[in-house]
mmCIF file of N, CA and C in Angstrom:
data_model
loop_
_atom_site.group_PDB
_atom_site.id
_atom_site.type_symbol
_atom_site.label_atom_id
_atom_site.label_comp_id
_atom_site.label_asym_id
_atom_site.label_seq_id
_atom_site.Cartn_x
_atom_site.Cartn_y
_atom_site.Cartn_z
ATOM 1 N N MET A 2 50.267 -24.072 -9.112
ATOM 2 C CA MET A 2 49.999 -23.061 -8.250
ATOM 3 C C MET A 2 49.172 -21.905 -9.020
ATOM 4 N N LYS A 3 49.721 -21.582 -10.168
ATOM 5 C CA LYS A 3 48.947 -20.564 -11.094
ATOM 6 C C LYS A 3 47.473 -21.139 -11.252
ATOM 7 N N LYS A 4 47.210 -22.655 -11.570
ATOM 8 C CA LYS A 4 45.759 -23.018 -11.798
ATOM 9 C C LYS A 4 45.209 -22.908 -10.412
ATOM 10 N N LEU A 5 45.527 -22.928 -9.385
ATOM 11 C CA LEU A 5 44.876 -22.923 -8.112
ATOM 12 C C LEU A 5 44.336 -21.466 -8.088
ATOM 13 N N ILE A 6 45.181 -20.449 -8.161
ATOM 14 C CA ILE A 6 44.804 -18.870 -8.051
ATOM 15 C C ILE A 6 43.818 -18.785 -9.035
ATOM 16 N N LEU A 7 43.838 -19.284 -10.248
ATOM 17 C CA LEU A 7 43.097 -19.016 -11.463
ATOM 18 C C LEU A 7 41.392 -19.552 -10.965
ATOM 19 N N THR A 8 41.720 -21.015 -10.588
ATOM 20 C CA THR A 8 40.443 -21.630 -10.255
ATOM 21 C C THR A 8 39.552 -20.645 -9.231
ATOM 22 N N MET A 9 40.386 -20.345 -8.060
ATOM 23 C CA MET A 9 39.909 -19.567 -6.994
ATOM 24 C C MET A 9 39.242 -18.120 -7.375
ATOM 25 N N ALA A 10 39.933 -17.459 -8.311
ATOM 26 C CA ALA A 10 39.430 -16.348 -8.853
ATOM 27 C C ALA A 10 38.305 -16.315 -9.775
ATOM 28 N N ILE A 11 38.146 -17.556 -10.454
ATOM 29 C CA ILE A 11 36.816 -17.825 -11.218
ATOM 30 C C ILE A 11 35.877 -18.114 -10.189
ATOM 31 N N ALA A 12 35.923 -19.036 -9.527
ATOM 32 C CA ALA A 12 34.866 -19.006 -8.045
ATOM 33 C C ALA A 12 34.504 -17.751 -7.735
ATOM 34 N N VAL A 13 35.444 -17.002 -7.164
ATOM 35 C CA VAL A 13 34.883 -15.782 -6.407
ATOM 36 C C VAL A 13 34.090 -15.039 -7.629
ATOM 37 N N MET A 14 34.575 -14.854 -8.701
ATOM 38 C CA MET A 14 33.834 -14.171 -9.791
ATOM 39 C C MET A 14 32.382 -14.745 -9.703
ATOM 40 N N GLY A 15 32.345 -16.129 -9.784
ATOM 41 C CA GLY A 15 31.235 -16.568 -9.983
ATOM 42 C C GLY A 15 30.124 -16.609 -8.721
ATOM 43 N N PHE A 16 30.640 -16.467 -7.697
ATOM 44 C CA PHE A 16 29.945 -16.339 -6.710
ATOM 45 C C PHE A 16 29.474 -14.762 -6.524
ATOM 46 N N THR A 17 30.091 -13.867 -6.859
ATOM 47 C CA THR A 17 29.895 -12.571 -6.840
ATOM 48 C C THR A 17 28.828 -12.409 -7.799
ATOM 49 N N ALA A 18 28.785 -12.761 -9.115
ATOM 50 C CA ALA A 18 27.689 -12.855 -9.971
ATOM 51 C C ALA A 18 26.447 -13.295 -9.544
ATOM 52 N N ALA A 19 26.593 -14.601 -8.748
ATOM 53 C CA ALA A 19 25.262 -15.259 -8.235
ATOM 54 C C ALA A 19 24.619 -14.340 -7.181
ATOM 55 N N PHE A 20 25.431 -13.900 -6.395
ATOM 56 C CA PHE A 20 25.032 -13.036 -5.363
ATOM 57 C C PHE A 20 24.574 -11.950 -5.654
ATOM 58 N N ALA A 21 24.692 -11.196 -6.592
ATOM 59 C CA ALA A 21 24.796 -9.633 -6.930
ATOM 60 C C ALA A 21 23.225 -9.216 -6.854
ATOM 61 N N GLN A 22 23.142 -8.071 -6.217
ATOM 62 C CA GLN A 22 21.852 -7.408 -5.906
ATOM 63 C C GLN A 22 21.042 -7.360 -7.413
ATOM 64 N N ASP A 23 19.751 -7.997 -7.416
ATOM 65 C CA ASP A 23 19.411 -7.774 -8.819
ATOM 66 C C ASP A 23 18.374 -6.512 -8.594
ATOM 67 N N SER A 24 18.683 -5.700 -9.557
ATOM 68 C CA SER A 24 18.023 -4.131 -9.458
ATOM 69 C C SER A 24 16.590 -4.166 -9.986
ATOM 70 N N THR A 25 16.264 -5.020 -10.694
ATOM 71 C CA THR A 25 14.820 -5.178 -11.042
ATOM 72 C C THR A 25 13.762 -5.270 -10.210
ATOM 73 N N LYS A 26 14.228 -6.025 -8.935
ATOM 74 C CA LYS A 26 13.331 -6.378 -8.006
ATOM 75 C C LYS A 26 13.091 -5.063 -7.099
ATOM 76 N N ARG A 27 13.751 -4.154 -7.293
ATOM 77 C CA ARG A 27 13.607 -2.917 -6.521
ATOM 78 C C ARG A 27 12.963 -2.017 -7.236
ATOM 79 N N ALA A 28 12.959 -2.001 -8.393
ATOM 80 C CA ALA A 28 12.038 -0.968 -9.316
ATOM 81 C C ALA A 28 10.691 -1.092 -8.821
ATOM 82 N N ARG A 29 9.920 -0.007 -8.780
ATOM 83 C CA ARG A 29 8.624 0.071 -8.481
ATOM 84 C C ARG A 29 7.799 -0.286 -9.912
ATOM 85 N N ARG A 30 6.685 -0.984 -9.659
ATOM 86 C CA ARG A 30 6.013 -1.340 -10.781
ATOM 87 C C ARG A 30 5.229 -0.119 -11.249
ATOM 88 N N PRO A 31 4.771 0.114 -12.335
ATOM 89 C CA PRO A 31 4.035 1.438 -12.634
ATOM 90 C C PRO A 31 2.527 1.161 -12.481
ATOM 91 N N MET A 32 1.849 1.894 -11.487
ATOM 92 C CA MET A 32 0.505 2.037 -11.453
ATOM 93 C C MET A 32 -0.371 2.172 -12.728
ATOM 94 N N ALA A 33 -1.364 1.073 -12.789
ATOM 95 C CA ALA A 33 -2.295 1.310 -13.958
ATOM 96 C C ALA A 33 -3.015 2.363 -13.817
ATOM 97 N N ASN A 34 -3.219 3.249 -14.840
ATOM 98 C CA ASN A 34 -4.069 4.357 -14.945
ATOM 99 C C ASN A 34 -5.420 4.065 -14.993
ATOM 100 N N LEU A 35 -6.299 3.604 -13.837
ATOM 101 C CA LEU A 35 -7.460 3.247 -13.972
ATOM 102 C C LEU A 35 -8.349 4.314 -13.952
ATOM 103 N N THR A 36 -9.632 4.424 -14.600
ATOM 104 C CA THR A 36 -10.863 5.498 -14.486
ATOM 105 C C THR A 36 -11.233 5.441 -13.215
ATOM 106 N N ALA A 37 -12.001 6.290 -12.926
ATOM 107 C CA ALA A 37 -12.899 6.268 -11.477
ATOM 108 C C ALA A 37 -13.876 5.105 -11.507
ATOM 109 N N GLU A 38 -14.493 4.684 -12.759
ATOM 110 C CA GLU A 38 -15.474 3.570 -12.746
ATOM 111 C C GLU A 38 -14.675 2.333 -12.829
ATOM 112 N N GLN A 39 -13.329 2.053 -13.060
ATOM 113 C CA GLN A 39 -12.564 0.896 -12.918
ATOM 114 C C GLN A 39 -12.317 0.636 -11.692
ATOM 115 N N ARG A 40 -11.939 1.563 -11.068
ATOM 116 C CA ARG A 40 -11.596 1.554 -9.466
ATOM 117 C C ARG A 40 -12.594 1.214 -8.682
ATOM 118 N N ALA A 41 -13.658 1.840 -9.033
ATOM 119 C CA ALA A 41 -14.982 1.570 -8.299
ATOM 120 C C ALA A 41 -15.360 0.215 -8.360
ATOM 121 N N GLU A 42 -15.276 -0.393 -9.580
ATOM 122 C CA GLU A 42 -15.783 -1.895 -10.094
ATOM 123 C C GLU A 42 -14.617 -2.797 -9.376
ATOM 124 N N LYS A 43 -13.159 -2.429 -9.285
ATOM 125 C CA LYS A 43 -12.226 -3.492 -8.615
ATOM 126 C C LYS A 43 -12.537 -3.428 -7.140
ATOM 127 N N ALA A 44 -12.830 -2.254 -6.428
ATOM 128 C CA ALA A 44 -13.030 -2.216 -5.110
ATOM 129 C C ALA A 44 -14.350 -3.050 -4.693
ATOM 130 N N THR A 45 -15.377 -2.897 -5.675
ATOM 131 C CA THR A 45 -16.695 -3.614 -5.362
ATOM 132 C C THR A 45 -16.578 -4.907 -5.266
ATOM 133 N N GLY A 46 -15.674 -5.263 -6.284
ATOM 134 C CA GLY A 46 -15.308 -6.908 -6.542
ATOM 135 C C GLY A 46 -14.673 -7.348 -5.466
ATOM 136 N N MET A 47 -13.611 -6.700 -5.031
ATOM 137 C CA MET A 47 -12.875 -7.422 -3.750
ATOM 138 C C MET A 47 -13.630 -7.325 -2.624
ATOM 139 N N MET A 48 -14.837 -6.209 -2.314
ATOM 140 C CA MET A 48 -15.458 -6.325 -1.192
ATOM 141 C C MET A 48 -16.424 -7.345 -1.367
ATOM 142 N N ASP A 49 -17.058 -7.666 -2.687
ATOM 143 C CA ASP A 49 -18.025 -8.755 -2.834
ATOM 144 C C ASP A 49 -17.161 -9.949 -2.354
ATOM 145 N N LYS A 50 -15.991 -10.373 -2.952
ATOM 146 C CA LYS A 50 -15.318 -11.494 -2.793
ATOM 147 C C LYS A 50 -14.901 -11.806 -1.288
ATOM 148 N N LYS A 51 -14.506 -10.711 -0.523
ATOM 149 C CA LYS A 51 -14.376 -10.763 0.790
ATOM 150 C C LYS A 51 -15.786 -11.127 1.643
ATOM 151 N N LEU A 52 -16.888 -10.115 1.260
ATOM 152 C CA LEU A 52 -17.720 -10.070 2.139
ATOM 153 C C LEU A 52 -19.040 -10.763 1.759
ATOM 154 N N SER A 53 -19.013 -11.435 0.722
ATOM 155 C CA SER A 53 -20.107 -12.119 0.165
ATOM 156 C C SER A 53 -21.412 -11.062 -0.047
ATOM 157 N N LEU A 54 -21.316 -10.095 -0.882
ATOM 158 C CA LEU A 54 -22.633 -8.806 -0.881
ATOM 159 C C LEU A 54 -23.573 -9.568 -1.671
ATOM 160 N N THR A 55 -24.723 -9.169 -1.278
ATOM 161 C CA THR A 55 -26.031 -9.110 -2.333
ATOM 162 C C THR A 55 -25.922 -8.374 -3.469
ATOM 163 N N ALA A 56 -26.697 -8.816 -4.398
ATOM 164 C CA ALA A 56 -26.846 -7.879 -5.464
ATOM 165 C C ALA A 56 -27.556 -6.516 -5.065
ATOM 166 N N ASP A 57 -28.040 -6.125 -4.238
ATOM 167 C CA ASP A 57 -28.624 -5.020 -3.570
ATOM 168 C C ASP A 57 -27.461 -4.215 -3.163
ATOM 169 N N GLN A 58 -26.555 -4.897 -2.342
ATOM 170 C CA GLN A 58 -25.593 -4.287 -1.572
ATOM 171 C C GLN A 58 -24.402 -3.929 -2.538
ATOM 172 N N LYS A 59 -24.152 -4.837 -3.696
ATOM 173 C CA LYS A 59 -23.227 -4.433 -4.626
ATOM 174 C C LYS A 59 -23.753 -3.301 -5.491
ATOM 175 N N GLN A 60 -24.895 -2.927 -5.651
ATOM 176 C CA GLN A 60 -25.373 -1.691 -6.395
ATOM 177 C C GLN A 60 -24.899 -0.510 -5.356
ATOM 178 N N LYS A 61 -25.286 -0.715 -4.259
ATOM 179 C CA LYS A 61 -24.945 0.398 -3.394
ATOM 180 C C LYS A 61 -23.532 0.816 -3.272
ATOM 181 N N VAL A 62 -22.780 -0.266 -2.926
ATOM 182 C CA VAL A 62 -21.327 -0.266 -2.577
ATOM 183 C C VAL A 62 -20.557 0.419 -3.887
ATOM 184 N N TYR A 63 -21.138 -0.235 -5.282
ATOM 185 C CA TYR A 63 -20.384 0.434 -6.279
ATOM 186 C C TYR A 63 -20.849 2.116 -6.467
ATOM 187 N N ALA A 64 -21.965 2.408 -6.065
ATOM 188 C CA ALA A 64 -22.421 3.962 -6.002
ATOM 189 C C ALA A 64 -21.417 4.737 -5.086
ATOM 190 N N ILE A 65 -21.240 4.085 -3.871
ATOM 191 C CA ILE A 65 -20.236 4.783 -2.774
ATOM 192 C C ILE A 65 -19.134 4.676 -3.336
ATOM 193 N N GLU A 66 -18.369 3.441 -3.855
ATOM 194 C CA GLU A 66 -17.050 3.725 -4.333
ATOM 195 C C GLU A 66 -16.757 4.853 -5.616
ATOM 196 N N LEU A 67 -17.742 4.662 -6.493
ATOM 197 C CA LEU A 67 -17.602 5.682 -7.559
ATOM 198 C C LEU A 67 -17.521 6.875 -7.124
ATOM 199 N N ASP A 68 -18.268 7.402 -6.181
ATOM 200 C CA ASP A 68 -18.497 8.793 -5.463
ATOM 201 C C ASP A 68 -16.926 9.069 -5.078
ATOM 202 N N ARG A 69 -16.704 8.030 -4.233
ATOM 203 C CA ARG A 69 -15.105 8.277 -3.573
ATOM 204 C C ARG A 69 -14.263 8.209 -4.585
ATOM 205 N N ALA A 70 -14.074 7.473 -5.703
ATOM 206 C CA ALA A 70 -13.295 7.760 -6.614
ATOM 207 C C ALA A 70 -13.037 8.957 -7.480
ATOM 208 N N LYS A 71 -14.474 9.449 -7.732
ATOM 209 C CA LYS A 71 -14.417 10.650 -8.570
ATOM 210 C C LYS A 71 -13.930 11.850 -7.648
ATOM 211 N N LYS A 72 -14.287 11.784 -6.162
ATOM 212 C CA LYS A 72 -13.819 12.761 -5.444
ATOM 213 C C LYS A 72 -12.311 12.791 -5.294
ATOM 214 N N ALA A 73 -11.883 11.729 -5.043
ATOM 215 C CA ALA A 73 -10.232 11.486 -5.352
ATOM 216 C C ALA A 73 -9.738 12.027 -6.356
ATOM 217 N N ASP A 74 -10.300 11.750 -7.595
ATOM 218 C CA ASP A 74 -9.542 12.282 -9.094
ATOM 219 C C ASP A 74 -9.639 13.680 -8.834
ATOM 220 N N ALA A 75 -10.803 14.478 -8.239
ATOM 221 C CA ALA A 75 -10.864 15.775 -8.175
ATOM 222 C C ALA A 75 -10.012 16.437 -7.344
ATOM 223 N N PHE A 76 -9.634 15.699 -6.392
ATOM 224 C CA PHE A 76 -8.666 16.341 -5.268
ATOM 225 C C PHE A 76 -7.296 16.162 -5.791
ATOM 226 N N ARG A 77 -6.764 15.215 -6.549
ATOM 227 C CA ARG A 77 -5.603 14.946 -7.155
ATOM 228 C C ARG A 77 -5.369 15.978 -8.337
ATOM 229 N N THR A 78 -6.399 16.726 -9.052
ATOM 230 C CA THR A 78 -6.146 17.440 -9.814
ATOM 231 C C THR A 78 -6.074 19.020 -9.264
ATOM 232 N N GLU A 79 -6.308 19.142 -8.304
ATOM 233 C CA GLU A 79 -6.329 20.350 -7.774
ATOM 234 C C GLU A 79 -5.103 21.021 -7.328
ATOM 235 N N ASP A 80 -4.825 22.316 -7.121
ATOM 236 C CA ASP A 80 -3.470 23.000 -6.959
ATOM 237 C C ASP A 80 -2.699 22.340 -5.686
ATOM 238 N N ARG A 81 -1.483 22.094 -5.650
ATOM 239 C CA ARG A 81 -0.733 21.350 -4.590
ATOM 240 C C ARG A 81 -1.037 22.236 -3.409
ATOM 241 N N ALA A 82 -0.907 23.647 -3.313
ATOM 242 C CA ALA A 82 -1.051 24.382 -2.246
ATOM 243 C C ALA A 82 -2.508 24.133 -1.625
ATOM 244 N N ALA A 83 -3.846 24.004 -2.352
ATOM 245 C CA ALA A 83 -4.930 23.995 -2.199
ATOM 246 C C ALA A 83 -5.146 22.510 -1.295
ATOM 247 N N MET A 84 -4.119 21.439 -1.648
ATOM 248 C CA MET A 84 -4.493 20.240 -1.090
ATOM 249 C C MET A 84 -4.323 20.284 0.382
ATOM 250 N N LYS A 85 -3.276 21.118 0.854
ATOM 251 C CA LYS A 85 -2.808 20.805 2.127
ATOM 252 C C LYS A 85 -4.007 21.441 2.868
ATOM 253 N N GLY A 86 -4.583 22.439 2.575
ATOM 254 C CA GLY A 86 -5.994 23.101 3.378
ATOM 255 C C GLY A 86 -6.962 22.084 3.143
ATOM 256 N N LYS A 87 -7.130 21.488 2.302
ATOM 257 C CA LYS A 87 -8.334 20.501 2.186
ATOM 258 C C LYS A 87 -8.124 19.120 2.691
ATOM 259 N N MET A 88 -7.226 19.063 3.460
ATOM 260 C CA MET A 88 -7.092 17.528 4.051
ATOM 261 C C MET A 88 -8.024 17.103 4.812
ATOM 262 N N LYS A 89 -8.390 18.222 5.683
ATOM 263 C CA LYS A 89 -9.486 17.895 6.810
ATOM 264 C C LYS A 89 -10.761 17.559 6.125
ATOM 265 N N ASP A 90 -11.098 18.254 5.094
ATOM 266 C CA ASP A 90 -12.488 17.950 4.191
ATOM 267 C C ASP A 90 -12.181 16.685 3.332
ATOM 268 N N ARG A 91 -11.150 16.279 3.149
ATOM 269 C CA ARG A 91 -10.958 14.870 2.424
ATOM 270 C C ARG A 91 -11.127 13.925 3.452
ATOM 271 N N LYS A 92 -10.416 13.974 4.489
ATOM 272 C CA LYS A 92 -10.765 13.057 5.690
ATOM 273 C C LYS A 92 -12.323 12.942 6.147
ATOM 274 N N ALA A 93 -12.871 13.910 6.306
ATOM 275 C CA ALA A 93 -14.130 14.117 6.511
ATOM 276 C C ALA A 93 -15.195 13.344 5.523
ATOM 277 N N GLU A 94 -14.644 13.210 4.188
ATOM 278 C CA GLU A 94 -15.249 12.909 3.083
ATOM 279 C C GLU A 94 -15.209 11.123 3.249
ATOM 280 N N MET A 95 -13.883 10.908 3.573
ATOM 281 C CA MET A 95 -13.739 9.327 3.927
ATOM 282 C C MET A 95 -14.542 8.764 4.974
ATOM 283 N N GLU A 96 -14.393 9.559 6.113
ATOM 284 C CA GLU A 96 -15.220 9.043 7.020
ATOM 285 C C GLU A 96 -16.701 8.952 6.603
ATOM 286 N N LYS A 97 -17.260 9.858 5.965
ATOM 287 C CA LYS A 97 -18.766 9.883 5.334
ATOM 288 C C LYS A 97 -18.852 8.466 4.561
ATOM 289 N N SER A 98 -18.078 8.280 3.711
ATOM 290 C CA SER A 98 -18.157 7.002 2.914
ATOM 291 C C SER A 98 -18.152 5.654 3.708
ATOM 292 N N LYS A 99 -17.280 5.610 4.622
ATOM 293 C CA LYS A 99 -17.222 4.591 5.279
ATOM 294 C C LYS A 99 -18.526 4.328 6.121
ATOM 295 N N ALA A 100 -19.024 5.430 6.908
ATOM 296 C CA ALA A 100 -20.248 5.291 7.472
ATOM 297 C C ALA A 100 -21.507 4.909 6.680
ATOM 298 N N GLU A 101 -21.380 5.408 5.366
ATOM 299 C CA GLU A 101 -22.399 4.927 4.408
ATOM 300 C C GLU A 101 -22.231 3.411 4.135
ATOM 301 N N LEU A 102 -21.137 2.833 3.956
ATOM 302 C CA LEU A 102 -20.785 1.464 3.825
ATOM 303 C C LEU A 102 -21.245 0.672 4.891
ATOM 304 N N ASP A 103 -20.968 1.184 6.243
ATOM 305 C CA ASP A 103 -21.303 0.513 7.403
ATOM 306 C C ASP A 103 -23.070 0.430 7.578
ATOM 307 N N ASN A 104 -23.518 1.234 6.982
ATOM 308 C CA ASN A 104 -25.193 1.296 6.880
ATOM 309 C C ASN A 104 -25.528 0.124 5.910
ATOM 310 N N ILE A 105 -24.775 -0.124 4.998
ATOM 311 C CA ILE A 105 -25.314 -1.031 4.173
ATOM 312 C C ILE A 105 -24.927 -2.280 4.360
ATOM 313 N N LEU A 106 -23.791 -2.529 5.067
ATOM 314 C CA LEU A 106 -23.817 -3.928 5.412
ATOM 315 C C LEU A 106 -24.173 -4.571 6.647
ATOM 316 N N THR A 107 -24.274 -5.838 6.763
ATOM 317 C CA THR A 107 -24.958 -6.677 7.814
ATOM 318 C C THR A 107 -23.672 -6.483 9.114
ATOM 319 N N ALA A 108 -24.084 -6.906 10.175
ATOM 320 C CA ALA A 108 -23.392 -6.943 11.583
ATOM 321 C C ALA A 108 -22.025 -7.824 11.214
ATOM 322 N N GLU A 109 -22.210 -8.952 10.599
ATOM 323 C CA GLU A 109 -21.238 -9.820 10.077
ATOM 324 C C GLU A 109 -20.292 -9.334 9.283
ATOM 325 N N GLN A 110 -20.660 -8.894 8.280
ATOM 326 C CA GLN A 110 -20.052 -8.072 7.146
ATOM 327 C C GLN A 110 -19.222 -6.863 7.660
ATOM 328 N N LYS A 111 -19.821 -6.022 8.555
ATOM 329 C CA LYS A 111 -19.134 -5.071 9.232
ATOM 330 C C LYS A 111 -17.727 -5.579 10.009
ATOM 331 N N THR A 112 -17.883 -6.576 10.845
ATOM 332 C CA THR A 112 -16.694 -7.250 11.565
ATOM 333 C C THR A 112 -15.649 -7.501 10.457
ATOM 334 N N LYS A 113 -16.031 -8.538 9.478
ATOM 335 C CA LYS A 113 -14.921 -8.923 8.516
ATOM 336 C C LYS A 113 -14.389 -7.712 7.712
ATOM 337 N N LEU A 114 -15.082 -6.640 7.622
ATOM 338 C CA LEU A 114 -14.699 -5.491 6.988
ATOM 339 C C LEU A 114 -13.581 -4.744 7.750
ATOM 340 N N ASP A 115 -14.051 -4.594 9.120
ATOM 341 C CA ASP A 115 -13.234 -3.853 10.261
ATOM 342 C C ASP A 115 -11.854 -4.772 10.239
ATOM 343 N N ALA A 116 -11.901 -6.109 10.403
ATOM 344 C CA ALA A 116 -10.687 -6.859 10.237
ATOM 345 C C ALA A 116 -9.917 -6.518 9.230
ATOM 346 N N PHE A 117 -10.520 -6.626 8.205
ATOM 347 C CA PHE A 117 -9.687 -6.373 6.788
ATOM 348 C C PHE A 117 -9.279 -4.969 6.828
ATOM 349 N N ARG A 118 -10.063 -4.062 7.158
ATOM 350 C CA ARG A 118 -9.099 -2.765 7.131
ATOM 351 C C ARG A 118 -8.072 -2.510 8.409
ATOM 352 N N ALA A 119 -8.242 -3.309 9.526
ATOM 353 C CA ALA A 119 -7.105 -3.134 10.411
ATOM 354 C C ALA A 119 -6.006 -3.735 9.897
ATOM 355 N N GLU A 120 -6.072 -5.033 9.094
ATOM 356 C CA GLU A 120 -4.837 -5.835 8.449
ATOM 357 C C GLU A 120 -4.256 -4.789 7.505
ATOM 358 N N ALA A 121 -5.108 -4.067 6.593
ATOM 359 C CA ALA A 121 -4.403 -3.276 5.581
ATOM 360 C C ALA A 121 -3.633 -2.189 6.116
ATOM 361 N N LYS A 122 -4.212 -1.764 7.455
ATOM 362 C CA LYS A 122 -3.571 -0.494 8.124
ATOM 363 C C LYS A 122 -2.176 -0.980 8.614
ATOM 364 N N GLU A 123 -2.121 -2.193 9.228
ATOM 365 C CA GLU A 123 -1.028 -2.831 9.731
ATOM 366 C C GLU A 123 0.144 -3.084 8.562
ATOM 367 N N LYS A 124 -0.412 -3.467 7.488
ATOM 368 C CA LYS A 124 0.524 -3.721 6.395
ATOM 369 C C LYS A 124 1.033 -2.491 5.942
ATOM 370 N N GLY A 125 0.198 -1.262 5.765
ATOM 371 C CA GLY A 125 0.928 -0.079 5.452
ATOM 372 C C GLY A 125 1.685 0.512 6.338
ATOM 373 N N GLY A 126 1.578 0.177 7.506
ATOM 374 C CA GLY A 126 2.630 0.614 8.600
ATOM 375 C C GLY A 126 3.865 0.103 8.551
ATOM 376 N N GLN A 127 3.758 -1.159 8.308
ATOM 377 C CA GLN A 127 4.970 -2.029 7.973
ATOM 378 C C GLN A 127 5.762 -1.684 6.714
ATOM 379 N N MET A 128 5.041 -1.513 5.705
ATOM 380 C CA MET A 128 5.753 -0.990 4.481
ATOM 381 C C MET A 128 6.410 0.389 4.628
ATOM 382 N N ARG A 129 5.956 1.342 5.434
ATOM 383 C CA ARG A 129 6.134 2.601 5.609
ATOM 384 C C ARG A 129 7.517 2.527 6.469
ATOM 385 N N LYS A 130 7.502 1.530 7.445
ATOM 386 C CA LYS A 130 8.985 1.384 8.141
ATOM 387 C C LYS A 130 9.797 0.847 7.220
ATOM 388 N N GLY A 131 9.534 -0.016 6.437
ATOM 389 C CA GLY A 131 10.559 -0.732 5.459
ATOM 390 C C GLY A 131 10.958 0.489 4.334
ATOM 391 N N MET A 132 10.743 1.480 4.214
ATOM 392 C CA MET A 132 10.941 2.373 3.311
ATOM 393 C C MET A 132 11.962 3.473 3.854
ATOM 394 N N GLY A 133 12.589 3.210 5.060
ATOM 395 C CA GLY A 133 13.701 3.628 5.737
ATOM 396 C C GLY A 133 13.359 4.780 6.822
ATOM 397 N N ARG A 134 12.052 5.010 7.022
ATOM 398 C CA ARG A 134 11.886 5.835 8.027
ATOM 399 C C ARG A 134 12.079 5.542 9.260
ATOM 400 N N GLY A 135 12.107 4.297 9.614
ATOM 401 C CA GLY A 135 12.362 3.545 11.015
ATOM 402 C C GLY A 135 13.882 3.403 11.488
ATOM 403 N N LYS A 136 14.587 3.766 10.302
ATOM 404 C CA LYS A 136 16.069 3.801 10.404
ATOM 405 C C LYS A 136 16.571 4.912 11.379
ATOM 406 N N ARG A 137 15.956 6.203 11.041
ATOM 407 C CA ARG A 137 16.391 7.204 11.745
ATOM 408 C C ARG A 137 16.598 7.105 13.376
ATOM 409 N N ASP A 138 15.463 6.419 13.690
ATOM 410 C CA ASP A 138 15.068 6.393 15.167
ATOM 411 C C ASP A 138 16.164 5.504 16.041
ATOM 412 N N LYS A 139 16.940 4.981 15.334
ATOM 413 C CA LYS A 139 18.191 3.879 15.810
ATOM 414 C C LYS A 139 19.319 4.669 16.421
ATOM 415 N N ALA A 140 19.728 4.483 17.755
ATOM 416 C CA ALA A 140 20.646 5.101 17.989
ATOM 417 C C ALA A 140 22.051 4.673 17.266
ATOM 418 N N PRO A 141 23.045 5.597 17.167
ATOM 419 C CA PRO A 141 24.289 5.324 16.442
ATOM 420 C C PRO A 141 25.111 4.214 17.136
ATOM 421 N N VAL A 142 25.810 3.356 16.304
ATOM 422 C CA VAL A 142 26.651 2.278 16.834
ATOM 423 C C VAL A 142 27.879 2.904 17.506
ATOM 424 N N VAL A 143 28.341 2.446 18.735
ATOM 425 C CA VAL A 143 29.595 3.075 19.176
ATOM 426 C C VAL A 143 30.415 1.951 19.556
ATOM 427 N N SER A 144 31.662 1.588 18.975
ATOM 428 C CA SER A 144 32.510 0.488 18.952
ATOM 429 C C SER A 144 33.245 1.104 20.314
ATOM 430 N N ASN A 145 33.863 0.067 21.006
ATOM 431 C CA ASN A 145 34.618 -0.019 21.963
ATOM 432 C C ASN A 145 36.166 -0.401 21.562
ATOM 433 N N PRO A 146 36.925 0.474 21.322
ATOM 434 C CA PRO A 146 38.453 -0.130 20.903
ATOM 435 C C PRO A 146 39.097 -0.568 22.011
ATOM 436 N N PRO A 147 39.932 -1.639 21.481
ATOM 437 C CA PRO A 147 40.729 -2.267 22.469
ATOM 438 C C PRO A 147 41.603 -1.467 23.460
ATOM 439 N N ALA A 148 41.949 -1.858 24.683
ATOM 440 C CA ALA A 148 42.720 -1.019 25.305
ATOM 441 C C ALA A 148 44.401 -0.998 24.925
ATOM 442 N N GLN A 149 44.787 0.041 24.847
ATOM 443 C CA GLN A 149 46.349 0.159 24.554
ATOM 444 C C GLN A 149 47.087 -0.420 25.828
ATOM 445 N N GLY A 150 48.023 -1.263 25.335
ATOM 446 C CA GLY A 150 48.669 -1.700 26.529
ATOM 447 C C GLY A 150 50.364 -1.762 26.421
#
């Protein structure tokens, strides 16, 4: 009898250890501190891979992305209170750079880029839901206790 209980206890401890939550998966990976030039190069490379840019388009896209990255750096270094007031300016700058990119690209490349942007927006929305914001919208669970008889 003691052997059976000991065997079951060891099995339970083994299963508990095997299915324990791995905390390393939940830890956020540190973001690489890239310079504005490196971020612009990375964005240009990704767009080249997805849209098959020409050499002239690559240069123009790099210039736009570099300008965008430098403005983003400047925005991040500003005072936190000033950031809230300048969100409209930042959004206008982003729309301006999108319009410049659309002027450079061909019609086929524009459609691919729009599809890529829509996909990224959807993924971002799903990530935000997964971060716990969507849980607040759920109604509380009410249990129905059995009738006393």
